[in-house]
Amino acid sequence: MASLHICRTPSCQSFLKSENKRRSFSSVVHADLGHLWKVRSKNVSLMLVRSVGGGIQSSQDEFSAIEKNGDGKEKEDKALVLGAETDESGSVIGFNLISQSGAEEIESHEDVAVDTAEEIVDAEGREKAQTRVKHSIVFVTAEAAPYSKTGGLGDVCGSLPIALASRGHRVMVVSPRYLHGSPQDKNLVNAVDLNCRVKVYCFGGAQEVSFFHEYREGVDWVFVDHPSYHRPGNPYGDGRGAFGDNQFRFTVLCHAACEAPLVLPLGGYTYGEKCLFLANDWHASLVPVLLAAKYHPFGVYKDARSVLVIHNLAHQGVEPAVTYKNFGLPPEWYGALEWVFPTWARTHALDTGEAVNILKGAIVTADRILTVSKGYSWEITTVEGGYGLHELLSSRRSVLNGVTNGINVSEWDPSSDEHIAFHYSADDLSGKVQCKIALQKELGLPVRPDCPLIGFIGRLDYQKGIDLIRWAVPELMEDDIQFVMLGSGDRLYEEWMRVSESTYRDKFRGWVGFNVPISHRITAGCDILLMPSRFEPCGLNQLYAMRYGTVPVVHGTGGLRDTVQTFDPFAQGGAGEGTGWTFSPLSKESMLSALRLAILTYRDHKASWDGIMKRGMQRDYTWENAAIQYEQVFEWAFIDRPYIS
Ligand SMILES: Nc1ncnc2c1ncn2[C@@H]1O[C@H](COP(=O)(O)OP(=O)(O)O[C@H]2O[C@H](CO)[C@@H](O)[C@H](O)[C@H]2O)[C@@H](O)[C@H]1O
């Protein structure tokens, strides 16, 4: 009897070598969760293994293997699952199948086993570095680009999953299936209905959700469908403000996300119970609480782990205490979400300040906590940066880490960016000034290649220090510079941008709105990017800027301080080092003096400026780097016992 081994991890190399001494393998295929990998070998050009029964639930499930031989002919073989192979961590790394068509019909290719294990290439032919231990990872998030994005959360949850999948993990991203009735909806056209209806119990009744799915770039993108996600606006609100039922919408998301690994046979079989949930921000923060309060007592998800990823502590999902009953949690778990506002924050004398805080629920139930930079992981344990949660976060310091975000270096690449008119690189910067001229023309500013052009991109929000810019603009406009701002948010500042545009016609442009192509053109066309954020968990725009040779001037806080190194002209024997300027304290004066230093360097010290640009452009911003650090955190999560078992 021959067995067909479906290989799924790099550790298969040694595994197969030893196994082949004892058994005969018909062939080997790197089947990444039922999807295709190209396998380099002499005898098999491509092999597809798929489940016939729709998911491996028992050891008797039937499989069919289609082998495409060198002559291009396909040979189909039926097989039964004999058993699963697991590695030392207990992860399933392969299945042994019994051929139903008889051993004599299946040839043994021992050499294939060794060859295929040596080189793993993706569909585009790139060799992939693989992780040592593979996990089944479930991202839960309110946004994932390109399907949905209002800010950096969408960027991260659209890129990090791909980086982790390409390192060999099985990765699912669960987010709502928003339909806004806008062109954005077309991003969901490839997501197909899985015909899996599930009832989740919250808000005093059963809510039926369904799941849509797209497999793209090695990731299972899962969209939870519910009528409350279908409305104009953005994921959180519309022109009139935040939606009043966001607690409901994201509670449904969390319940559905907990069911997804158990019920969705993606690529033929479910993710199962031994998975790792990454709950992003407050919208997903009910997930660790549900695991602890709803699943663990029934022995479900005993071996799962959860990591809370904090992108922004300022938003916590706080609602009146009476809404606790909406969550579908046992009454005795109230304490996990209980939150009492300090006296000064209460609205009237009879206000007891009692509330529920969803993010707090995750802080006290998740196995580990991550923030998106090291600096921010410390700041949130301080009174100034903790938004009332610093004591709790300090109490969990032993499981709190920071990993700096990466960026999508394919989307943000000045040498190939589809949104910019001219391309350039650190070796040939000539295209950058062309981008600047193109931007000045597009914005109707005087075309002046030598005039310093300063940019700002971001939400018009207290966090982003937009008030500081507003104070500083009159003084800034006295200098011979141009300034362009792209952003939307607070109405007051949108209006101020419009007014400033008419006050400083030759110098100021304010683009109100959310526009990704323009954000690329501003990043490429400006000389300086200003980020006076009051706090910044990581910040992505300064990373995009540096990759585009645009010099960041930032407030020294959180991820900005971690990623921007202030220029020192005397370092390296006078050659200089640094990639921009950080200023502190957060005041108009210190921001203006950092900006003036940058402008002076741009005008009078061209060689230094070129050095700053090039050092920024040459840094490693890939997600690969961050993914490796995430893996370390995953390892720690599984070494420890579940925090709440
Ligand atoms: N008007 C506009 N038009 C087009 N694009 C626009 C735009 N306004 C913003 N963007 C884009 O949205 C993203 C914003 O990302 P940031 O990381 O700078 O901030 P955000 O506060 O949203 O993210 C939070 O989460 C991220 C991710 O972890 C952290 O980096 C960050 O510190 C934290 O506050 C960037 O891709 C930016 O280009």
XYZ file of C-alpha atoms and ligand atoms in Angstrom:
683
model
C 0.000 0.000 0.000
C 1.436 3.370 -0.962
C 0.601 6.534 0.857
C 0.312 9.976 -0.533
C 1.842 12.606 1.695
C 0.703 16.163 1.433
C 3.530 18.285 2.666
C 2.760 21.649 4.246
C 5.759 22.958 6.109
C 9.489 23.442 5.658
C 10.104 20.942 8.438
C 8.849 18.362 5.940
C 12.354 18.170 4.563
C 13.774 16.201 7.455
C 10.432 14.558 8.082
C 10.229 13.244 4.547
C 13.796 12.067 4.502
C 13.200 9.888 7.540
C 9.730 8.789 6.457
C 10.870 7.764 3.011
C 13.143 5.187 4.561
C 10.136 3.436 6.047
C 7.351 4.063 3.577
C 6.834 4.689 -0.058
C 5.346 7.993 -1.065
C 3.474 8.319 -4.292
C 4.364 11.956 -4.548
C 4.724 15.105 -2.556
C 2.849 18.304 -2.921
C 3.175 21.571 -1.079
C -0.503 22.134 -0.647
C -0.902 25.347 1.252
C -4.279 24.839 2.824
C -5.775 23.388 -0.298
C -4.426 26.151 -2.505
C -1.713 25.753 -5.015
C 2.012 26.064 -4.657
C 4.364 25.426 -7.491
C 6.607 22.504 -6.751
C 9.896 22.219 -8.534
C 10.659 18.648 -9.448
C 11.603 16.509 -12.378
C 8.565 14.279 -12.302
C 5.655 16.358 -11.096
C 5.065 19.802 -12.476
C 2.007 20.608 -10.460
C -0.220 18.753 -8.132
C -3.527 19.757 -6.672
C -4.961 18.087 -3.653
C -8.511 18.898 -2.750
C -11.057 17.569 -0.401
C -13.941 15.807 -2.065
C -16.075 15.640 1.035
C -15.730 19.344 1.868
C -13.451 19.407 4.888
C -11.522 16.896 6.885
C -13.768 15.997 9.725
C -12.837 12.355 10.128
C -10.034 10.090 9.148
C -12.273 8.499 6.538
C -12.752 11.620 4.430
C -12.207 11.101 0.763
C -9.624 13.082 -1.166
C -8.848 13.391 -4.767
C -5.395 14.160 -6.038
C -4.844 15.453 -9.526
C -1.370 14.970 -10.856
C -0.239 16.850 -13.901
C 2.620 14.971 -15.473
C 5.424 16.294 -17.633
C 3.424 15.482 -20.760
C 0.678 17.834 -19.549
C -1.880 15.060 -18.952
C -3.806 15.074 -15.719
C -4.204 11.934 -13.686
C -6.805 11.861 -10.949
C -6.557 9.541 -8.016
C -8.962 9.034 -5.135
C -7.672 8.474 -1.661
C -8.815 8.155 1.922
C -7.256 10.034 4.809
C -5.275 7.539 6.836
C -4.148 9.946 9.486
C -2.674 13.327 10.144
C 0.980 14.049 10.777
C 1.765 16.631 13.422
C 4.964 18.397 14.283
C 6.395 18.781 17.762
C 4.061 21.694 18.469
C 1.010 19.631 17.590
C 0.308 21.472 14.332
C -0.901 19.300 11.508
C 1.812 19.265 8.884
C 0.491 16.649 6.512
C -1.906 13.814 5.878
C -1.302 10.216 4.946
C -3.755 8.996 2.373
C -4.563 5.463 1.240
C -4.956 5.278 -2.471
C -8.241 3.707 -3.498
C -7.087 2.832 -6.961
C -4.432 0.388 -5.824
C -0.835 0.716 -4.878
C 0.463 -0.404 -8.214
C -1.030 2.626 -9.938
C 0.931 5.052 -7.808
C 4.614 5.435 -8.405
C 7.089 6.287 -5.721
C 9.184 9.413 -6.310
C 11.594 9.476 -3.434
C 13.787 12.017 -5.204
C 10.777 14.312 -5.541
C 10.359 14.367 -1.800
C 13.835 15.699 -1.244
C 13.822 18.141 -4.181
C 10.491 19.674 -3.328
C 11.369 20.195 0.261
C 14.428 22.201 -0.658
C 12.819 24.958 -2.636
C 9.485 26.543 -2.036
C 8.442 29.201 -4.462
C 5.246 31.172 -4.653
C 3.041 31.626 -7.685
C 5.274 34.458 -8.968
C 8.370 32.326 -8.615
C 9.815 34.190 -5.597
C 11.577 32.101 -3.005
C 9.975 32.426 0.392
C 11.597 32.409 3.812
C 9.463 30.224 6.023
C 8.705 30.224 9.712
C 9.825 27.401 12.003
C 6.423 26.879 13.605
C 3.244 27.400 11.651
C 0.131 28.788 13.244
C -3.458 29.150 12.209
C -3.932 32.880 12.640
C -7.250 34.700 12.709
C -7.135 38.491 12.375
C -10.292 40.210 13.545
C -10.527 43.791 12.379
C -12.941 46.545 11.454
C -10.809 47.465 8.413
C -8.571 45.695 5.932
C -7.268 47.453 2.834
C -8.073 47.415 -0.023
C -11.559 46.276 1.001
C -11.970 48.958 3.647
C -9.689 51.682 4.930
C -10.102 54.892 6.860
C -6.568 54.953 8.241
C -3.575 52.960 9.325
C -5.552 50.054 10.805
C -6.726 49.187 7.288
C -3.175 49.351 5.955
C -1.822 47.046 8.641
C -4.617 44.480 8.439
C -4.332 44.497 4.650
C -0.583 43.803 4.633
C 0.602 41.985 7.745
C -1.641 38.940 7.082
C -0.038 38.541 3.653
C 3.445 38.735 5.148
C 2.573 36.086 7.739
C 0.948 33.839 5.135
C 3.979 34.051 2.899
C 6.071 32.862 5.828
C 3.997 29.697 5.955
C 1.216 30.445 8.417
C -2.405 29.749 7.655
C -4.042 33.159 7.876
C -7.641 34.305 7.904
C -8.790 37.916 8.176
C -12.329 38.428 9.432
C -13.925 41.829 8.861
C -17.400 43.124 8.018
C -18.788 43.033 4.496
C -19.426 46.769 4.223
C -21.559 47.847 1.313
C -21.649 51.637 1.136
C -23.285 51.951 -2.272
C -20.056 53.604 -3.482
C -17.307 52.631 -5.966
C -15.423 51.166 -2.989
C -17.898 48.235 -3.029
C -16.297 46.850 -6.176
C -13.345 45.695 -4.057
C -15.599 42.938 -2.766
C -16.647 41.490 -6.117
C -14.345 38.486 -5.813
C -15.625 37.512 -2.394
C -18.075 34.638 -2.841
C -20.880 33.583 -0.555
C -19.777 30.484 1.388
C -23.433 29.566 1.957
C -22.753 29.197 5.627
C -25.375 30.846 7.815
C -24.684 31.088 11.520
C -26.794 32.449 14.348
C -24.961 34.455 16.962
C -26.620 35.332 20.250
C -26.392 38.895 21.449
C -28.598 41.964 21.875
C -31.356 39.832 23.298
C -31.799 37.543 20.345
C -30.302 35.514 17.539
C -28.575 37.461 14.767
C -28.041 35.570 11.546
C -24.786 36.255 9.737
C -23.316 34.760 6.613
C -19.759 34.652 5.360
C -18.171 35.706 2.089
C -14.684 34.608 1.139
C -11.852 35.519 -1.170
C -8.531 33.714 -1.255
C -5.894 36.230 -2.287
C -2.133 36.387 -1.797
C -2.159 33.321 0.436
C -4.754 34.748 2.839
C -8.365 33.763 3.476
C -10.216 37.089 3.464
C -13.504 36.429 5.231
C -16.296 38.999 5.232
C -19.076 38.753 7.761
C -22.334 39.740 6.173
C -25.139 41.383 8.111
C -27.623 44.081 7.052
C -26.139 46.522 9.571
C -22.952 46.697 7.475
C -24.843 47.891 4.415
C -25.232 51.659 4.505
C -23.636 54.798 3.041
C -20.671 56.370 4.779
C -17.529 54.687 6.030
C -17.085 51.732 8.404
C -17.854 53.833 11.454
C -20.136 56.653 10.476
C -21.310 59.143 7.923
C -21.551 62.897 7.492
C -23.702 63.126 10.614
C -21.142 61.424 12.866
C -20.538 57.952 14.248
C -23.295 55.367 13.756
C -25.408 54.912 16.869
C -25.331 51.123 16.622
C -21.580 50.544 16.400
C -21.643 48.538 19.606
C -24.101 46.182 17.933
C -22.213 46.016 14.626
C -18.886 45.138 16.208
C -20.365 42.782 18.777
C -21.819 40.817 15.881
C -18.410 40.887 14.172
C -16.685 39.430 17.246
C -19.236 36.657 17.732
C -19.057 35.741 14.050
C -15.239 35.816 14.091
C -15.206 33.322 16.972
C -17.414 30.965 14.965
C -15.507 31.312 11.681
C -12.560 28.998 12.498
C -15.007 26.322 13.685
C -17.490 26.370 10.824
C -15.844 27.584 7.615
C -14.224 24.837 5.526
C -11.763 27.144 3.801
C -9.754 25.373 1.137
C -11.444 22.165 2.220
C -11.125 22.182 5.968
C -11.660 24.422 8.947
C -9.019 26.314 10.908
C -10.151 24.439 14.000
C -9.757 25.254 17.651
C -5.997 25.554 17.945
C -5.732 28.966 16.450
C -4.319 32.313 17.374
C -6.681 35.279 17.359
C -5.284 38.730 16.697
C -7.927 41.144 17.951
C -7.275 44.608 16.535
C -8.440 47.648 18.509
C -11.720 47.953 20.385
C -13.907 46.766 17.519
C -12.430 43.278 17.883
C -11.798 43.385 21.615
C -14.769 41.257 22.556
C -13.015 38.245 20.998
C -10.674 37.436 23.936
C -13.579 37.979 26.341
C -15.814 35.613 24.390
C -13.087 32.957 24.281
C -12.704 33.161 28.049
C -16.344 33.535 29.041
C -18.311 31.702 26.386
C -16.076 29.033 24.842
C -13.553 27.921 27.496
C -16.226 26.828 30.016
C -17.417 24.301 27.425
C -13.929 23.080 26.591
C -13.847 24.889 23.250
C -10.759 26.836 22.144
C -8.801 25.408 25.102
C -5.657 25.429 23.008
C -6.298 28.733 21.263
C -4.527 31.956 22.208
C -5.481 35.577 21.748
C -3.376 38.674 21.247
C -4.828 42.166 21.571
C -3.188 44.510 19.073
C -3.562 48.163 20.067
C -3.328 50.600 17.171
C -4.948 53.463 19.035
C -5.759 53.520 22.727
C -7.812 56.678 22.401
C -10.772 54.670 21.111
C -12.032 52.104 23.607
C -15.653 51.305 22.766
C -17.151 52.753 25.935
C -20.938 52.689 26.396
C -23.314 52.966 29.369
C -23.176 50.077 31.834
C -26.756 49.027 31.043
C -25.613 47.907 27.608
C -23.630 45.020 29.137
C -26.577 42.720 28.537
C -26.161 43.299 24.787
C -22.875 41.447 24.539
C -24.235 37.936 24.955
C -21.869 37.322 27.878
C -22.699 35.552 31.153
C -23.647 38.090 33.878
C -20.726 37.016 36.075
C -18.297 38.403 33.504
C -19.468 41.966 33.995
C -16.296 42.789 35.929
C -14.143 42.184 32.863
C -15.772 45.086 31.026
C -16.669 47.223 34.017
C -15.442 50.763 33.758
C -16.024 53.709 36.044
C -15.335 57.218 34.814
C -13.363 59.437 37.200
C -15.466 62.021 39.016
C -14.236 64.924 36.912
C -15.440 63.184 33.747
C -19.001 62.659 34.932
C -21.731 64.750 33.416
C -23.873 65.621 36.455
C -24.149 65.063 40.191
C -26.208 61.883 39.853
C -23.952 60.370 37.211
C -22.256 57.335 38.806
C -19.802 57.098 35.926
C -20.557 53.408 35.407
C -19.834 52.147 31.936
C -18.618 49.167 29.973
C -15.320 49.390 28.148
C -14.730 46.792 25.433
C -11.013 47.461 25.005
C -10.532 47.058 28.737
C -12.225 43.651 28.445
C -9.496 42.527 26.060
C -6.718 43.959 28.211
C -7.819 41.754 31.094
C -8.512 38.590 29.094
C -6.078 38.443 26.146
C -3.070 36.182 26.449
C -0.756 38.883 25.202
C -0.909 42.554 24.256
C 0.920 44.180 21.377
C 1.221 47.766 20.272
C 2.480 48.972 16.935
C 5.789 50.387 18.172
C 8.017 49.859 21.182
C 7.823 53.487 22.230
C 4.040 53.395 22.340
C 4.028 50.158 24.362
C 5.788 52.115 27.100
C 3.741 55.302 26.692
C 0.452 53.508 27.304
C 1.656 52.476 30.740
C 2.033 56.144 31.734
C -0.654 58.518 33.028
C -0.110 60.770 30.007
C -0.464 58.059 27.382
C -2.657 55.467 29.061
C -6.064 57.080 28.522
C -7.169 55.867 31.942
C -5.938 52.323 31.303
C -2.291 52.821 32.313
C -2.584 50.983 35.616
C -4.224 47.959 34.046
C -1.720 47.971 31.220
C 1.148 48.273 33.678
C -0.200 45.279 35.547
C 0.134 43.272 32.336
C 3.554 44.634 31.450
C 5.071 41.157 31.370
C 2.989 40.270 28.308
C 3.063 43.692 26.663
C 5.320 44.230 23.644
C 5.717 46.647 20.779
C 6.468 45.781 17.170
C 6.913 48.623 14.697
C 4.642 48.404 11.694
C 6.008 47.680 8.256
C 4.566 49.091 5.060
C 3.383 47.617 1.808
C 6.569 48.195 -0.180
C 4.982 47.163 -3.475
C 2.151 49.651 -3.205
C 4.459 52.350 -1.867
C 7.394 52.192 -4.256
C 8.592 55.380 -5.983
C 10.154 53.329 -8.764
C 6.852 51.779 -9.833
C 3.984 53.664 -8.108
C 1.010 53.731 -10.485
C -0.319 56.973 -8.976
C 2.686 59.159 -9.728
C 3.687 60.559 -13.106
C 7.450 60.063 -12.790
C 9.408 57.310 -11.146
C 12.658 57.482 -9.230
C 14.888 55.658 -6.776
C 17.758 56.368 -4.383
C 20.157 55.789 -7.293
C 18.396 58.198 -9.614
C 16.428 60.929 -7.893
C 15.723 62.963 -11.022
C 12.078 61.839 -11.151
C 11.360 63.334 -7.740
C 11.568 66.946 -8.840
C 9.356 66.034 -11.799
C 6.802 64.679 -9.337
C 7.033 67.972 -7.436
C 6.405 70.010 -10.578
C 3.496 67.726 -11.539
C 1.989 68.192 -8.058
C 2.382 71.981 -8.167
C 0.618 71.978 -11.543
C -2.155 69.679 -10.329
C -2.776 71.878 -7.292
C -2.544 75.134 -9.247
C 0.415 76.337 -7.198
C 3.171 78.366 -8.858
C 5.572 75.902 -10.462
C 8.771 76.497 -8.501
C 11.034 73.436 -8.277
C 13.375 75.155 -5.783
C 10.714 76.313 -3.355
C 10.447 73.994 -0.319
C 7.138 72.119 -0.516
C 5.792 70.876 2.819
C 2.995 68.289 3.064
C 0.575 66.932 5.636
C -1.620 63.847 5.153
C -3.945 62.487 7.779
C -7.170 62.529 9.696
C -8.092 66.017 10.851
C -8.141 64.957 14.437
C -6.875 66.105 17.812
C -4.439 63.153 17.737
C -2.690 64.495 14.663
C -1.829 67.891 16.198
C -3.857 69.676 13.572
C -4.524 72.561 15.983
C -0.791 73.218 16.166
C -0.590 73.477 12.387
C -3.481 75.892 12.405
C -1.716 78.151 14.911
C 1.587 77.965 13.057
C 0.366 78.560 9.509
C 0.278 82.398 9.637
C 3.944 82.483 10.724
C 4.923 79.711 8.351
C 3.371 81.551 5.445
C 5.747 84.477 6.030
C 8.535 82.258 4.743
C 9.071 81.457 1.066
C 7.519 77.992 1.125
C 4.512 76.099 -0.198
C 2.265 73.950 1.976
C -0.259 71.276 0.952
C -2.618 69.455 3.287
C -4.771 66.393 2.553
C -7.262 65.277 5.150
C -10.787 64.889 6.335
C -12.451 64.662 9.710
C -13.230 67.510 12.061
C -15.508 69.970 10.218
C -13.841 72.951 11.893
C -10.490 72.095 10.382
C -11.931 71.195 6.994
C -13.423 74.685 6.875
C -10.168 76.251 8.094
C -8.291 74.502 5.253
C -10.723 75.921 2.688
C -10.400 79.430 4.110
C -6.586 79.235 4.276
C -6.496 78.245 0.649
C -8.121 81.520 -0.336
C -6.045 83.543 2.165
C -2.707 82.194 0.909
C -3.475 81.616 -2.744
C 0.115 81.150 -3.931
C 1.284 79.128 -1.000
C -1.370 76.940 0.568
C -3.581 74.148 -0.707
C -6.029 72.198 1.457
C -7.549 69.090 -0.112
C -10.536 68.031 1.951
C -11.357 64.353 1.506
C -9.937 60.862 1.553
C -8.036 60.236 -1.665
C -5.391 57.533 -1.937
C -3.907 58.513 -5.349
C -3.467 62.123 -4.174
C -1.829 60.884 -0.975
C 0.769 59.091 -3.116
C 1.357 62.188 -5.249
C 1.802 64.411 -2.188
C 4.183 61.886 -0.636
C 6.261 61.814 -3.811
C 6.052 65.512 -4.714
C 6.797 67.152 -1.359
C 10.232 67.809 0.095
C 9.118 67.680 3.721
C 6.291 65.821 5.481
C 5.023 67.385 8.692
C 3.568 65.171 11.459
C 3.028 67.071 14.702
C 0.971 64.218 16.195
C 0.039 64.659 19.845
C 0.549 60.899 20.202
C 1.284 58.381 17.458
C 1.169 54.628 18.145
C 3.310 54.028 15.063
C 2.446 56.297 12.152
C 2.709 55.143 8.576
C 2.975 58.401 6.659
C 6.484 59.114 7.933
C 7.515 55.641 6.706
C 5.950 56.234 3.289
C 7.623 59.658 3.187
C 11.092 58.311 3.944
C 10.681 55.617 1.306
C 9.872 58.391 -1.183
C 12.830 60.596 -0.213
C 10.496 63.064 1.510
C 12.022 64.204 4.771
C 9.814 63.857 7.861
C 9.597 66.551 10.536
C 7.724 64.916 13.407
C 6.842 65.315 17.054
C 9.070 62.966 19.067
C 6.376 60.631 20.314
C 5.536 56.900 20.080
C 6.355 55.341 16.748
C 7.488 58.655 15.275
C 10.353 58.841 17.747
C 11.183 55.175 17.095
C 11.334 55.531 13.314
C 12.665 59.025 12.526
C 16.257 59.732 13.443
C 17.098 63.428 13.812
C 19.723 64.644 11.383
C 23.147 65.176 12.896
C 25.472 66.922 10.431
C 28.572 66.172 12.521
C 28.154 62.406 12.834
C 30.123 59.909 10.757
C 33.142 62.201 10.482
C 31.077 65.033 9.043
C 29.168 62.868 6.579
C 26.086 63.185 8.773
C 23.456 60.700 9.854
C 19.698 60.727 10.404
C 16.568 60.629 8.300
C 14.644 63.742 9.375
C 13.854 65.841 12.442
C 11.963 65.072 15.622
C 10.898 67.969 17.809
C 9.836 68.167 21.413
C 7.999 69.515 23.350
C 4.818 69.692 21.359
C 4.649 73.431 20.885
C 4.276 75.781 17.959
C 7.748 77.193 18.622
C 9.575 73.880 18.641
C 7.676 72.696 15.569
C 8.521 75.886 13.683
C 12.182 75.772 14.647
C 12.472 72.134 13.447
C 10.747 73.084 10.202
C 13.064 76.073 9.730
C 16.103 73.874 10.284
C 14.799 71.478 7.647
C 14.109 74.329 5.211
C 17.569 75.779 5.796
C 19.200 72.405 5.140
C 17.095 71.957 1.993
C 18.126 75.378 0.660
C 21.735 75.719 1.720
C 23.134 72.242 2.287
C 22.169 70.194 -0.734
C 24.684 67.406 -0.068
C 23.368 66.942 3.466
C 19.807 66.961 2.154
C 20.618 64.286 -0.417
C 22.161 62.176 2.354
C 19.026 62.503 4.503
C 16.807 61.535 1.575
C 18.892 58.550 0.570
C 19.296 57.160 4.074
C 15.519 57.272 4.467
C 14.954 55.613 1.111
C 17.377 52.811 1.830
C 15.886 51.646 5.108
C 14.102 48.320 5.414
C 10.375 48.925 5.787
C 9.174 45.477 4.787
C 6.513 43.637 6.720
C 8.789 40.599 6.726
C 10.830 42.236 9.453
C 7.749 42.921 11.605
C 6.270 39.480 10.862
C 9.330 37.789 12.354
C 8.864 39.796 15.558
C 5.166 38.904 15.641
C 6.162 35.236 15.403
C 8.281 35.627 18.517
C 5.241 36.959 20.363
C 3.139 34.042 19.048
C 5.751 31.638 20.364
C 5.594 33.211 23.807
C 1.799 33.091 23.726
C 1.861 29.341 23.154
C 4.640 28.673 25.652
C 2.508 30.176 28.418
C -0.698 28.531 29.547
C -3.825 30.389 28.441
C -4.215 33.474 30.628
C -7.793 32.481 31.414
C -8.447 28.779 31.076
N -7.266 62.068 3.551
C -6.577 60.980 3.267
N -6.520 60.517 2.001
C -5.829 59.389 1.717
N -5.185 58.654 2.617
C -5.220 59.068 3.881
C -5.919 60.241 4.285
N -5.798 60.371 5.619
C -5.049 59.350 6.031
N -4.706 58.569 4.990
C -3.946 57.328 5.020
O -4.365 56.596 6.164
C -3.231 56.012 6.766
C -3.037 56.668 8.123
O -2.185 55.900 8.849
P -1.486 56.374 10.192
O -0.716 55.218 10.699
O -0.667 57.578 9.900
O -2.661 56.845 11.160
P -3.972 56.291 11.885
O -4.097 57.232 13.020
O -5.092 56.181 10.976
O -3.626 54.836 12.392
C -3.519 54.196 13.685
O -3.087 52.861 13.382
C -1.877 52.835 12.664
C -1.603 51.402 12.306
O -1.164 50.654 13.357
C -0.753 53.480 13.423
O 0.377 53.548 12.581
C -1.149 54.884 13.862
O -0.145 55.435 14.680
C -2.475 54.833 14.582
O -2.881 56.124 14.998
C -2.084 56.237 5.838
O -2.022 55.224 4.886
C -2.470 57.544 5.166
O -1.845 57.752 3.941
